[in-house]
CSV table of C-alpha atoms in Angstrom, one decimal:
chain,number,residue,atom,x,y,z
A,21,UNK,CA,2.8,13.1,19.0
A,22,UNK,CA,-1.5,11.8,19.5
A,23,UNK,CA,-2.2,12.3,15.9
A,24,UNK,CA,0.8,10.5,14.7
A,25,UNK,CA,0.1,7.3,16.5
A,26,UNK,CA,-3.6,7.6,15.0
A,27,UNK,CA,-2.2,7.7,11.8
A,28,UNK,CA,0.4,5.3,12.2
A,29,UNK,CA,-2.9,2.9,13.5
A,30,UNK,CA,-5.3,3.5,10.5
A,31,UNK,CA,-1.8,3.1,8.0
A,32,UNK,CA,-1.2,-0.1,9.3
A,33,UNK,CA,-4.8,-1.1,9.4
A,34,UNK,CA,-5.5,-0.5,6.2
A,35,UNK,CA,-2.2,-2.1,4.8
A,36,UNK,CA,-2.7,-5.2,6.6
A,37,UNK,CA,-6.0,-5.4,5.4
A,38,UNK,CA,-4.9,-5.5,2.2
A,39,UNK,CA,-2.5,-7.3,2.5
A,40,UNK,CA,-4.6,-10.0,4.4
A,41,UNK,CA,-7.0,-9.9,1.3
A,42,UNK,CA,-5.2,-10.0,-1.3
A,43,UNK,CA,-3.1,-12.9,-0.1
A,44,UNK,CA,-6.5,-15.3,1.0
A,45,UNK,CA,-7.4,-14.7,-2.7
A,46,UNK,CA,-4.4,-15.3,-3.8
A,47,UNK,CA,-4.3,-18.3,-2.3
A,48,UNK,CA,-7.7,-19.6,-2.8
A,49,UNK,CA,-6.7,-20.0,-7.0
A,50,UNK,CA,-3.1,-19.8,-7.7
A,51,UNK,CA,-3.5,-20.2,-11.3
A,52,UNK,CA,-6.5,-17.9,-11.9
A,53,UNK,CA,-5.0,-14.9,-14.2
A,54,UNK,CA,-7.4,-12.4,-11.7
A,55,UNK,CA,-6.1,-13.7,-8.0
A,56,UNK,CA,-2.7,-12.9,-9.7
A,57,UNK,CA,-3.7,-9.0,-10.5
A,58,UNK,CA,-4.9,-8.9,-7.1
A,59,UNK,CA,-2.3,-9.8,-5.3
A,60,UNK,CA,-0.3,-7.0,-7.3
A,61,UNK,CA,-3.0,-4.7,-6.9
A,62,UNK,CA,-2.9,-5.6,-3.0
A,63,UNK,CA,0.9,-5.7,-2.8
A,64,UNK,CA,0.9,-2.1,-4.6
A,65,UNK,CA,-1.8,-0.8,-2.0
A,66,UNK,CA,-0.2,-1.5,0.9
A,67,UNK,CA,3.6,-0.1,-0.2
A,68,UNK,CA,1.3,3.0,-1.3
A,69,UNK,CA,-0.2,3.4,2.0
A,70,UNK,CA,3.3,2.6,3.9
A,71,UNK,CA,4.6,5.6,2.3
A,72,UNK,CA,1.2,7.9,2.6
A,73,UNK,CA,1.7,7.5,6.7
A,74,UNK,CA,6.1,8.1,5.7
A,75,UNK,CA,4.9,11.2,3.6
A,76,UNK,CA,3.2,12.7,6.5
A,77,UNK,CA,5.0,11.6,9.4
A,78,UNK,CA,8.8,12.1,8.5
A,79,UNK,CA,11.6,15.0,8.7
A,80,UNK,CA,10.9,17.9,6.4
A,81,UNK,CA,14.6,16.8,5.0
A,82,UNK,CA,12.6,13.2,3.8
A,83,UNK,CA,9.4,14.2,3.0
A,84,UNK,CA,10.4,15.1,-1.0
A,85,UNK,CA,11.7,11.6,-0.9
A,86,UNK,CA,8.8,9.8,0.4
A,87,UNK,CA,5.8,11.9,-1.9
A,88,UNK,CA,7.7,10.8,-4.9
A,89,UNK,CA,7.1,7.2,-3.4
A,90,UNK,CA,3.3,8.1,-3.0
A,91,UNK,CA,3.2,9.1,-6.8
A,92,UNK,CA,5.3,6.2,-7.3
A,93,UNK,CA,3.4,3.4,-6.3
A,94,UNK,CA,-0.3,5.5,-7.3
A,95,UNK,CA,0.6,5.3,-10.7
A,96,UNK,CA,0.7,0.6,-11.2
A,97,UNK,CA,-1.8,1.1,-8.5
A,98,UNK,CA,-4.6,2.9,-10.9
A,99,UNK,CA,-3.7,0.9,-13.7
A,100,UNK,CA,-4.0,-2.7,-12.0
A,101,UNK,CA,-7.6,-1.3,-10.7
A,102,UNK,CA,-8.4,-0.6,-14.6
A,103,UNK,CA,-7.7,-4.7,-15.0
């Protein structure tokens, strides 16, 4: 139980910092193409972090769904990183 709380805390910290950094960069200059790509990257990274937490801490019946969600969010995460 204690490990799940630590995993939740670490996932929430990472996801919230990614979302905060993406929003700060985006709202600094909304017209820049680089900032638009960065906000997309941060949104996908936030969703990826949340899906990773749920893939590690859910019931065995739903683990396959969350692992597929992790892979789904990892694919655009890599391509946006390359941009």
